[in-house]
Coordinates of C-alpha atoms and ligand atoms in Angstrom, one line a residue:
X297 CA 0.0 0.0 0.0
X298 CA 1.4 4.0 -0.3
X299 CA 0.5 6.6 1.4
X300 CA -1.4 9.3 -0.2
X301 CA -0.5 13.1 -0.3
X302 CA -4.1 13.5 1.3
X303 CA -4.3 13.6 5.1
X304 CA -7.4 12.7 7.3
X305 CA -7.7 15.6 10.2
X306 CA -10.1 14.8 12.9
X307 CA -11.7 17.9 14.5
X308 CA -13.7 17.8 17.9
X309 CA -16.5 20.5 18.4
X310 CA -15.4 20.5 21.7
X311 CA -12.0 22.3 20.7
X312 CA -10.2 19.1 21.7
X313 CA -6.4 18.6 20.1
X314 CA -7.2 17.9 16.0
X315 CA -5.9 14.5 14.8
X316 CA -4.4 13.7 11.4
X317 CA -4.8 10.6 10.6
X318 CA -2.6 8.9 7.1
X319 CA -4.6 8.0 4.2
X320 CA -3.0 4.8 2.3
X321 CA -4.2 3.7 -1.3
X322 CA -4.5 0.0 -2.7
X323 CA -3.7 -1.0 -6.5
X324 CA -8.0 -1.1 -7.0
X325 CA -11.4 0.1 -4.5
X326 CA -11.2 2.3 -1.7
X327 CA -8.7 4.2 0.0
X328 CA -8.4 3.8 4.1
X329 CA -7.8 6.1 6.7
X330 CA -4.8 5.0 9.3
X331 CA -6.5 4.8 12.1
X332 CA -3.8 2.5 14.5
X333 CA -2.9 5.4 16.8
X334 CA -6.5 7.0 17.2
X335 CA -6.4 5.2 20.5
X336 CA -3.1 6.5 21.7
X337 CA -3.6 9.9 20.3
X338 CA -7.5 10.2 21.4
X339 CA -8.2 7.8 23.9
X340 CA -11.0 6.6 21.8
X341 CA -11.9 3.9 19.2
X342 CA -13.7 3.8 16.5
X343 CA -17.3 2.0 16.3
X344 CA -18.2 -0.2 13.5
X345 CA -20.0 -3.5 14.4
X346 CA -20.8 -5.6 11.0
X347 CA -17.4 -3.8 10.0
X348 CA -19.6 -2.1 7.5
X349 CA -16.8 0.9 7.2
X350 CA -13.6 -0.9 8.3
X351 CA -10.7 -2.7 6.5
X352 CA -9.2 -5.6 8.8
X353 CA -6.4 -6.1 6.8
X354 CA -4.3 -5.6 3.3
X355 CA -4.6 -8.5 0.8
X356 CA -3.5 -8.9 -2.6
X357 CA -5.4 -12.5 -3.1
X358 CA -9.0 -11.4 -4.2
X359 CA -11.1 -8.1 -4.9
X360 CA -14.6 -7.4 -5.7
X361 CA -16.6 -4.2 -6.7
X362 CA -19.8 -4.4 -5.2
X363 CA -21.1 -1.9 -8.1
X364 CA -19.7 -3.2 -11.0
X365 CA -20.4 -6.6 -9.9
X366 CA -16.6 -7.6 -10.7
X367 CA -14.3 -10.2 -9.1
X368 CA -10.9 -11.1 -9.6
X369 CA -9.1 -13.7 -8.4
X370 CA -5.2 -12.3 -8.2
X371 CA -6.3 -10.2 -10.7
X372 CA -8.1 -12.7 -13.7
X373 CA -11.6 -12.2 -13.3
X374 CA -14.4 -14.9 -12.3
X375 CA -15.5 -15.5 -15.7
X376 CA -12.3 -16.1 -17.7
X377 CA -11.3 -18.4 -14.3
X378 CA -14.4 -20.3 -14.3
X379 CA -14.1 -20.8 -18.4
X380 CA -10.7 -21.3 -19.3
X381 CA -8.8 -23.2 -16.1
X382 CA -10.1 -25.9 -13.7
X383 CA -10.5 -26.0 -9.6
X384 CA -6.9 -27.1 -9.1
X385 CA -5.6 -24.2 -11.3
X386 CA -8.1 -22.0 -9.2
X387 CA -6.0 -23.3 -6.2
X388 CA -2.4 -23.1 -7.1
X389 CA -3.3 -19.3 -7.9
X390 CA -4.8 -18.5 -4.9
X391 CA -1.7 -20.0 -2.8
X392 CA 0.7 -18.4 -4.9
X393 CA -0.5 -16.0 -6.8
X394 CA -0.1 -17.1 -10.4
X395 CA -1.6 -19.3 -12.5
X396 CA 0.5 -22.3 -12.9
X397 CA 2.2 -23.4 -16.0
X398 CA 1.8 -26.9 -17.2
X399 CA 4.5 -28.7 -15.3
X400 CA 3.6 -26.6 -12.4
X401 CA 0.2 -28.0 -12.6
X402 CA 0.5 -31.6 -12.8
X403 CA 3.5 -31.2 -9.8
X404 CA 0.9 -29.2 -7.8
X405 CA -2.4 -32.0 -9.0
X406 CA -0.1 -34.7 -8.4
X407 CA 0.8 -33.4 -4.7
X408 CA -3.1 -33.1 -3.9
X409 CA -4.0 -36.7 -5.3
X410 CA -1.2 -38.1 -3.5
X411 CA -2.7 -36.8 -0.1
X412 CA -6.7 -37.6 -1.1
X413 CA -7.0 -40.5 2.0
X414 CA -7.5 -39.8 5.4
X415 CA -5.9 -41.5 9.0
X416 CA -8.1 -44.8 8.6
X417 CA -8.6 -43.5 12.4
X418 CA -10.8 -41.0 11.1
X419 CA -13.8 -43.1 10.3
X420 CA -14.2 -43.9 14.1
X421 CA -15.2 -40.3 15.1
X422 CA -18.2 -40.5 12.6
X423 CA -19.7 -43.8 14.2
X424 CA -20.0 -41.2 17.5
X425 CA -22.4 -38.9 15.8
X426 CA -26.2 -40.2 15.2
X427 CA -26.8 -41.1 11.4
X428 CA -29.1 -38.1 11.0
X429 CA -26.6 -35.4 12.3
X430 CA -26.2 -32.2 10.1
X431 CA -23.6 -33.2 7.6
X432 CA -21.4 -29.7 8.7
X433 CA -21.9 -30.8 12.6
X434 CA -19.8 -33.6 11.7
X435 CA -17.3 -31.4 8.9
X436 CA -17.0 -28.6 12.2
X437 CA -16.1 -32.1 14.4
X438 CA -13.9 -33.8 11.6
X439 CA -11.7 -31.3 10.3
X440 CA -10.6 -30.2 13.9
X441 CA -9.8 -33.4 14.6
X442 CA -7.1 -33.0 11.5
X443 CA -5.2 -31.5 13.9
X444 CA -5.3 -35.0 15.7
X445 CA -3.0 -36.8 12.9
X446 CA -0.5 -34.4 11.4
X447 CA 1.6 -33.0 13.8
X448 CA 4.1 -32.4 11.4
X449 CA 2.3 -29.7 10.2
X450 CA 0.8 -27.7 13.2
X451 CA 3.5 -24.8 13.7
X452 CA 1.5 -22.1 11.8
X453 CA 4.9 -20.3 11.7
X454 CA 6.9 -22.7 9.9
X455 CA 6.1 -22.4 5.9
X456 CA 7.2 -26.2 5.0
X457 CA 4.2 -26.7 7.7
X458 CA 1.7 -24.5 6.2
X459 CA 2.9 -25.6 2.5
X460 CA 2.1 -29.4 3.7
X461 CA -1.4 -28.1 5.7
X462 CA -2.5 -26.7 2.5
X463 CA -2.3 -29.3 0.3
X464 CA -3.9 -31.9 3.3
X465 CA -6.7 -29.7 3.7
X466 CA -7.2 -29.2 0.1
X467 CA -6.9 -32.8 -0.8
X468 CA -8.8 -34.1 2.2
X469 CA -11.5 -31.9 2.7
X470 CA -13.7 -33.9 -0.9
X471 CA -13.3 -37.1 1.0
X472 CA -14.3 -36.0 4.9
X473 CA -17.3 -34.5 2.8
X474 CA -18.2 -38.1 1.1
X475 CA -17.3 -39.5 4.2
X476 CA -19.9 -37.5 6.2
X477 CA -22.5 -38.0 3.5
X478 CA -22.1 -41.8 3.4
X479 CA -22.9 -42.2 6.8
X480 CA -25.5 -41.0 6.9
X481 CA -27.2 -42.7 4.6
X482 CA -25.8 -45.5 6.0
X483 CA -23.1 -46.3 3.1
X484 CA -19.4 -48.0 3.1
X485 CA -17.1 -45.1 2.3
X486 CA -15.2 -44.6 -0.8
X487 CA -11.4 -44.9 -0.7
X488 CA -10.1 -42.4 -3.6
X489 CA -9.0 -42.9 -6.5
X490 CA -5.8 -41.7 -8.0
X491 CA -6.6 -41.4 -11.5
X492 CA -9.6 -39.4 -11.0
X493 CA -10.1 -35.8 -11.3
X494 CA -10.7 -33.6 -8.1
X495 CA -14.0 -33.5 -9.2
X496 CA -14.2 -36.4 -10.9
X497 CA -13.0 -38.5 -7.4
X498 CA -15.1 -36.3 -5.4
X499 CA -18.2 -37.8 -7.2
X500 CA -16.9 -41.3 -7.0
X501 CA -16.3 -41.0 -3.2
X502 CA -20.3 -39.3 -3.5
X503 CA -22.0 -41.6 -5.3
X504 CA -20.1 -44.8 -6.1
X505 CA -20.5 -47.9 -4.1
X506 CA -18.1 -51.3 -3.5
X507 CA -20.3 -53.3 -5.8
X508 CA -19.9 -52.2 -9.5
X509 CA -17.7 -49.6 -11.1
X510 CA -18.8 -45.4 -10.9
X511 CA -18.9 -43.8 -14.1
X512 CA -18.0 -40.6 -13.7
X513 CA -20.7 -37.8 -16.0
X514 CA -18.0 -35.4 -17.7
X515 CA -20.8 -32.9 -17.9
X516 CA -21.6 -33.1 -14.0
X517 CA -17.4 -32.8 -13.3
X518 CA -17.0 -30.4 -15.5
X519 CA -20.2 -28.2 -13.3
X520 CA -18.8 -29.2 -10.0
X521 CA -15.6 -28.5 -10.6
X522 CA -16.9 -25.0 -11.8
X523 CA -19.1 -24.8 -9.0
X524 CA -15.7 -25.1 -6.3
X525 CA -13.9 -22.6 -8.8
X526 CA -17.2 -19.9 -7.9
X527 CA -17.0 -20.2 -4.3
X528 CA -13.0 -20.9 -3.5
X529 CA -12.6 -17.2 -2.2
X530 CA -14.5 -13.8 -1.7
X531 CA -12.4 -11.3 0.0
X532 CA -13.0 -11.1 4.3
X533 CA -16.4 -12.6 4.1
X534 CA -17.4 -13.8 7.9
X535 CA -15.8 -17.4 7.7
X536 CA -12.5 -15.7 6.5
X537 CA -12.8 -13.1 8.7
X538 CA -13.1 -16.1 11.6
X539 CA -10.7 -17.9 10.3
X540 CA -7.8 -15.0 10.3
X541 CA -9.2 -13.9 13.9
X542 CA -8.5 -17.6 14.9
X543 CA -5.1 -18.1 13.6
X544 CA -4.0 -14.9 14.3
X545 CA -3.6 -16.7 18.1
X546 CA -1.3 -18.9 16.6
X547 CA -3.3 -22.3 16.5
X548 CA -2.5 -24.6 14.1
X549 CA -4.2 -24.8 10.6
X550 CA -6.4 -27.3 10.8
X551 CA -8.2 -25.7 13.8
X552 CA -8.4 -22.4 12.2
X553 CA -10.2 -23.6 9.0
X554 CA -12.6 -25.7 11.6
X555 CA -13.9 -22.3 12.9
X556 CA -14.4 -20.8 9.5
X557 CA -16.8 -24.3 8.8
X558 CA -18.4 -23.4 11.5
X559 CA -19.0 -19.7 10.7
X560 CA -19.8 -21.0 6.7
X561 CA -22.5 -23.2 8.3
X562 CA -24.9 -20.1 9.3
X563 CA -28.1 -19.6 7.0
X564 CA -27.0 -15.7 6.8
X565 CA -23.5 -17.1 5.4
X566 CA -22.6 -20.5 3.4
X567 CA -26.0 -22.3 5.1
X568 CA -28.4 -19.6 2.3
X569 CA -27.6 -22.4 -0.5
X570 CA -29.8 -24.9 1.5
X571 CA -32.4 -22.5 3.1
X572 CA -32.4 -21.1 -0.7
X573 CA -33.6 -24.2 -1.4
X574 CA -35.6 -25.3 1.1
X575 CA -37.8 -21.6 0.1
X576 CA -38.3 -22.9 -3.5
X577 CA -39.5 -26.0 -2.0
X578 CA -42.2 -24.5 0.5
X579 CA -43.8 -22.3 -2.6
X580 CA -43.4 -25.2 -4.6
X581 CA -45.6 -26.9 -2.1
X582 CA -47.7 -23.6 -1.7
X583 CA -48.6 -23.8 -5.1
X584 CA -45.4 -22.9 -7.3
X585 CA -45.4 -19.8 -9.6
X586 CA -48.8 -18.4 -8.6
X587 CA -48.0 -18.2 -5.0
X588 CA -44.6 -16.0 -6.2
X589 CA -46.4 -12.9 -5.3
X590 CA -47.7 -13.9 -1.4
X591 CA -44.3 -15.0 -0.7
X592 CA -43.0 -11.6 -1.9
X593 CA -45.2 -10.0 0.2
X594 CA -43.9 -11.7 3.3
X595 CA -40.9 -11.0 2.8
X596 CA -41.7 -7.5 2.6
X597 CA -43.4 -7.9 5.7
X598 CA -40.7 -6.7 8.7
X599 CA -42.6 -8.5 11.5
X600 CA -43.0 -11.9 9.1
X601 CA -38.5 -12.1 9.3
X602 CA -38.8 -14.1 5.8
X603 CA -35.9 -13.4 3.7
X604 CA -35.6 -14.0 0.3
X605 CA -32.6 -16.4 0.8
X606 CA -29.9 -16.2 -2.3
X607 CA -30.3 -12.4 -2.9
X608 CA -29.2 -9.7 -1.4
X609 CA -25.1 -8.9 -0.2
X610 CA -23.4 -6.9 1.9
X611 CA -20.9 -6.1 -0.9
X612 CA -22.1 -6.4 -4.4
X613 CA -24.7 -4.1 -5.2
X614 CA -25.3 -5.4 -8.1
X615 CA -25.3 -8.6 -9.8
X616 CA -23.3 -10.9 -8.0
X617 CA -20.9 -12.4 -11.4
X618 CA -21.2 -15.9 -9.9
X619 CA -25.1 -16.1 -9.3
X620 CA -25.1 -15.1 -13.4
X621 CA -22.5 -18.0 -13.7
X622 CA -24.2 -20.2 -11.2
X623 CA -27.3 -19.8 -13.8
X624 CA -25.4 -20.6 -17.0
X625 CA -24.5 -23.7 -15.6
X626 CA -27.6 -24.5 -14.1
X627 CA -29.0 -24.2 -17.6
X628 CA -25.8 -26.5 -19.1
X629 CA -26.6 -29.5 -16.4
X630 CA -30.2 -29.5 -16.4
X631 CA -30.4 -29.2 -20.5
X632 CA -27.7 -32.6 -20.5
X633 CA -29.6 -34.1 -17.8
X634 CA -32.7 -33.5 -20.1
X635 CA -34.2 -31.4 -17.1
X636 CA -34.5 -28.3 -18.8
X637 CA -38.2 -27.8 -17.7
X638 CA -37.0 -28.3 -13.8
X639 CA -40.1 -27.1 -12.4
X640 CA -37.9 -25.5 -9.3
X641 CA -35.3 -23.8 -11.8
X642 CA -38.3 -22.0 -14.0
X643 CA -39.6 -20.9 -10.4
X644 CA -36.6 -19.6 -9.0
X645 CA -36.3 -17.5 -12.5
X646 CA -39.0 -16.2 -12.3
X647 CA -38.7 -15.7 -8.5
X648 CA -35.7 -13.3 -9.9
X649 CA -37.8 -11.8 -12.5
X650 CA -40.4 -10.3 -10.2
X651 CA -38.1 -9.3 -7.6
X652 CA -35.8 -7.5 -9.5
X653 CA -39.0 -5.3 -10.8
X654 CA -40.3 -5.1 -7.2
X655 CA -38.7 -1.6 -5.8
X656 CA -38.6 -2.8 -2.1
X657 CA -35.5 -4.8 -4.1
X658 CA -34.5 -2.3 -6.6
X659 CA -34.1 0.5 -3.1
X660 CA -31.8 -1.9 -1.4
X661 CA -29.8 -3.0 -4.5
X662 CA -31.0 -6.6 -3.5
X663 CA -29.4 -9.4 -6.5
X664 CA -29.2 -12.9 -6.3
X665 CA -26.3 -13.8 -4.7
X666 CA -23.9 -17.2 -5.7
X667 CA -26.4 -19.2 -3.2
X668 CA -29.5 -18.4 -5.5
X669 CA -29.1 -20.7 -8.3
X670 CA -26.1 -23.2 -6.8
X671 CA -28.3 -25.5 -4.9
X672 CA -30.8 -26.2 -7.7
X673 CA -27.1 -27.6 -9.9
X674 CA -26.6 -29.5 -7.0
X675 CA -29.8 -30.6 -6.8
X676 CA -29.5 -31.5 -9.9
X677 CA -26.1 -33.0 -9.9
X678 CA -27.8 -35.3 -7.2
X679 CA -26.2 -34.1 -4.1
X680 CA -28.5 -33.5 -1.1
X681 CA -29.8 -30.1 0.1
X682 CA -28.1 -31.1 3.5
X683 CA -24.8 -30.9 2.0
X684 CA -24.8 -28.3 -0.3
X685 CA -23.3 -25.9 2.7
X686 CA -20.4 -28.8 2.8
X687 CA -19.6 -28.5 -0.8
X688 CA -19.2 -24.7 -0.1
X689 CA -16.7 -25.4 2.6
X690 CA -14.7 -28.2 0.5
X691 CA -14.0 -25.3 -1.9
X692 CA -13.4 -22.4 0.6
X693 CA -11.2 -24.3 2.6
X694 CA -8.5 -23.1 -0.3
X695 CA -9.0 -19.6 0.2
X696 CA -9.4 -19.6 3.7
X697 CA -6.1 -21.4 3.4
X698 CA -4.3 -18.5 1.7
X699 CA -5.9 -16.0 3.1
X700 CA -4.7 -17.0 6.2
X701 CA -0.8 -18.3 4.9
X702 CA -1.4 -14.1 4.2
X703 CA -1.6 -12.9 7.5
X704 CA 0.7 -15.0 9.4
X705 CA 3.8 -14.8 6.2
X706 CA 2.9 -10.6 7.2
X707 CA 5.5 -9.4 9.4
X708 CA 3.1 -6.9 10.9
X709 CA 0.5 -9.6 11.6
X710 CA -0.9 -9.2 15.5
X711 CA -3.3 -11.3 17.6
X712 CA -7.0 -9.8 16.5
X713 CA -8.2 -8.4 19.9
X714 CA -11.4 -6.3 19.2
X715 CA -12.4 -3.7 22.1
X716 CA -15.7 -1.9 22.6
X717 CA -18.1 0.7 24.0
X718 CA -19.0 -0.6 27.7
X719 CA -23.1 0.0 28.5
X720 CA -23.4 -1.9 31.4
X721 CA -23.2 -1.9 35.2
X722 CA -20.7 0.4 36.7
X723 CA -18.6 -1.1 39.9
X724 CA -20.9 -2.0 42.5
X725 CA -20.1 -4.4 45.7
X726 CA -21.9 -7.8 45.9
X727 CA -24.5 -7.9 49.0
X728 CA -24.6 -11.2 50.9
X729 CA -26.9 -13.8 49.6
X730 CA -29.9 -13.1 52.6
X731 CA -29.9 -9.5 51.3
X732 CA -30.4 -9.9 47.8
Ligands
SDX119 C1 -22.6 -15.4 1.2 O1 -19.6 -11.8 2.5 C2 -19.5 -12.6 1.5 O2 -18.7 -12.4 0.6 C3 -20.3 -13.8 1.6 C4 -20.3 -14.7 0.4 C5 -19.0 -15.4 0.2 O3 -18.7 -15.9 -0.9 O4 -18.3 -15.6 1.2 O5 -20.7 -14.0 -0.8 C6 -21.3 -15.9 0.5 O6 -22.7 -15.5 2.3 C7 -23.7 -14.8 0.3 C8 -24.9 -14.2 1.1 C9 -25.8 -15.5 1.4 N1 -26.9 -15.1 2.3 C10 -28.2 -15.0 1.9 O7 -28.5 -15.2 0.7 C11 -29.1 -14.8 3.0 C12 -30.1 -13.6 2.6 N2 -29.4 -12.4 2.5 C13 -29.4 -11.5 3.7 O8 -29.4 -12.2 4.9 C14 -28.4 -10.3 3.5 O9 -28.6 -9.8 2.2 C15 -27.0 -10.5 3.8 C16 -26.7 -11.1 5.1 C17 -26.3 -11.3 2.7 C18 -26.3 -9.1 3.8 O10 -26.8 -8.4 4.8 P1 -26.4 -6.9 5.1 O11 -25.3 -6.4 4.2 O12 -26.2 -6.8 6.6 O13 -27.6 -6.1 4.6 P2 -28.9 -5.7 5.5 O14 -29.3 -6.9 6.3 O15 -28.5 -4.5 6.3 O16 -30.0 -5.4 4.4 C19 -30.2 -4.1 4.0 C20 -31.7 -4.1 3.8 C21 -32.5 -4.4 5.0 O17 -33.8 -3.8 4.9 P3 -34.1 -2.4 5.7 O18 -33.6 -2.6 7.1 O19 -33.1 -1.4 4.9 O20 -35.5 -2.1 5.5 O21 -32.1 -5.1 2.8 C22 -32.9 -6.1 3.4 C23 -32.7 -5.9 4.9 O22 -33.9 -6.4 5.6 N3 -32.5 -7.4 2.9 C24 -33.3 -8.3 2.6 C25 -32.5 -9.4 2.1 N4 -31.2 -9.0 2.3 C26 -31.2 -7.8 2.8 N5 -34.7 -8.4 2.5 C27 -35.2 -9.6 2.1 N6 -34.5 -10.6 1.6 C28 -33.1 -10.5 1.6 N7 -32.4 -11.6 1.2

């Protein structure tokens, strides 16, 4: 970052001592004001909860602009990514920051296929959770207990560690999803299989089964592996953000990606994909296309708290480029799957249609969001609701990854400690039980 010629001054109407505070600039968006010594200089701290207005950190891995509806990844936008390179591609850039070249590639696919099997240990924790637990109750569980079996690559501060992290979490993550699918629908699990595709094995460990072969669909790798390259990083989104705040303490890698699961897996967050879902079902139920405009009127409603799930963002305030994306491929899957009259897909279309003509969504610059269209490909691709929130953390997990190699490879990198503006009880002296 450099600093601009432009100062901040902070004036106080109480004729308190001004403040000037430094301005830095970024390569693209906004500027920020310096605001580090505010406390030492003021005694005061700024107030932001939601960080609507604040900047956590300086990153070079991904920006978006919420108006223009743009993302890059290091710099290549979403839609050149998501058309011309594959998931493991997607990956290698994120980590380091340029696309790979083709020896670079098969090193880097090689590496990840090499570590695709888990600690046979591992299966044991499933057997303690009950068969219809939340598939990302038992990802939260499992990918903490990682940090059971690799001790050779805990110390956060040591790169060869987080180099051999990364490609265990990358590589491991597709079969602790199958694994917590399988059980619970009561399956044997599915070793990998080398000469797969990431995709491709992911499927295999999915839907294949001891008895007969699994074909692998080209069409349906070729989505999902499109579908992890939509959702592999967005910036200091809340699971980021959790997972940057938790290894900032120092813990270990796998523990720090277990909290951002567990942030992903909120319905305001990672979790909209299957409550997205779940809303087309219920007005499918209520009566499909017809019931469109009751449903709108809820959610209109403040006292009815019904969302329309999938739209809205706190950055883009416009189209989000992966829910446009999201659709495209929607459209490829369920024309090759001979779907193309998916009575949910047409509804959630024309869902889109009448909200983006409705001005209580127009005034708030509500879109669809990347949630809006991916569960109805996944649907489609066969995978259930339940673990559509699971995908999105098997393809996060690699930029929660670098995001966090980020931080701690910054020299100025501190422990996050967050302070606040006290409201409650001033010191009082605690009366003995028989007078209270
Ligand atoms: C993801 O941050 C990221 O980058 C996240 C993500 C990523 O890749 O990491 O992009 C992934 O989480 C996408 C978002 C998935 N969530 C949903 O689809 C859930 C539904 N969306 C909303 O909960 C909401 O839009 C948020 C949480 C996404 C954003 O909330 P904000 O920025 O705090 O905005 P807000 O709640 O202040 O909304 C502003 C107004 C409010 O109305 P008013 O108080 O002004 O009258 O818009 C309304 C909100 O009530 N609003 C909605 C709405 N989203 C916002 N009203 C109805 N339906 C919605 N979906």
């Amino acid at each position: 970052m450099k600093a601009s010629d432009t100062k901040a001054t902070l004036s106080f109407s109480n004729g308190g001592q001004n403040v000037e505070l430094p301005i830095y600039k970024g390569t693209l968006g906004p500027d920020v004001i310096d605001i580090r010594k505010l406390y030492a200089q003021t005694g005061m701290f700024t107030y932001d909860p939601g960080f609507m207005s604040t900047a956590s950190c300086q990153s070079t891995i991904t920006y978006i602009d919420g108006d223009k509806g743009e993302l890059l990844y290091r710099g290549y936008p979403i839609e050149q990514l998501a058309t011309n390179c594959d998931f493991l591609e997607t990956c290698y850039l994120l980590l380091n920051g340029e696309l790979p070249n083709a020896s670079e590639k098969e090193k880097f696919s090689n590496l990840v296929t090499k570590h695709t099997m888990v600690n046979e240990q591992m299966q044991f924790f499933l057997r303690g959770f009950r068969r219809d637990a939340h598939p990302m109750a038992i990802m939260t569980g499992l990918v903490g207990a990682l940090s059971a079996f690799y001790h050779d690559s805990t110390d956060i501060n040591n790169p060869e560690h987080r180099e051999i992290a990364a490609i265990r979490l990358i590589a491991k993550m597709p079969t602790l999803v199958a694994m917590a699918y399988k059980y619970t629908i009561g399956q044997p699990y599915m070793y990998p299989k080398n000469e797969l595709s990431y995709a491709g094995n992911f499927l295999h460990m999915m839907f294949g089964v001891p008895c007969e072969d699994y074909k692998v669909s080209p069409v349906l790798e070729r989505a999902l592996d499109r579908i992890f390259i939509l959702h592999a990083d967005h910036e200091q989104n809340a699971s980021t953000s959790t997972v940057r705040l938790c290894g900032s303490s120092g813990t270990n890698p796998f523990a720090a990606i277990a909290a951002g699961v567990a942030c992903l897996w909120g319905p305001a967050h990672g979790g909209a994909n299957e409550a997205a879902l779940n809303m087309l079902y219920d007005i499918q139920k209520e009566g499909g296309v017809e019931k469109i405009g009751e449903f709108i009127k809820k959610v209109k409603d403040k006292n009815s708290n019904v969302k329309l799930m999938g739209f809205g963002h706190r950055v883009y305030k416009n189209y989000d480029p992966r829910a446009k994306l999201m659709q495209e491929t929607c459209n490829e899957v369920l024309t090759e799957l001979g779907l193309e009259k998916d009575p949910l897909f047409a509804l959630a279309k024309q869902l889109e249609k009448i909200a983006l003509e409705d001005e209580y969504f127009v005034s708030r610059k509500l879109y669809p969001n990347v949630d809006f269209y991916s569960g109805i490909v996944q649907r489609a691709i066969g995978i259930p609701v339940n673990l559509f929130t699971g995908i999105f953390a098997l393809a996060r997990t690699v930029g929660w990854i670098a995001q966090l190699n980020e931080m701690i490879g910054d020299p100025e990198y501190k422990i996050g400690r967050p302070r606040q503006l006290f409201t409650g009880s001033v010191a009082r002296d605690v009366k003995p039980l028989a007078q209270r």
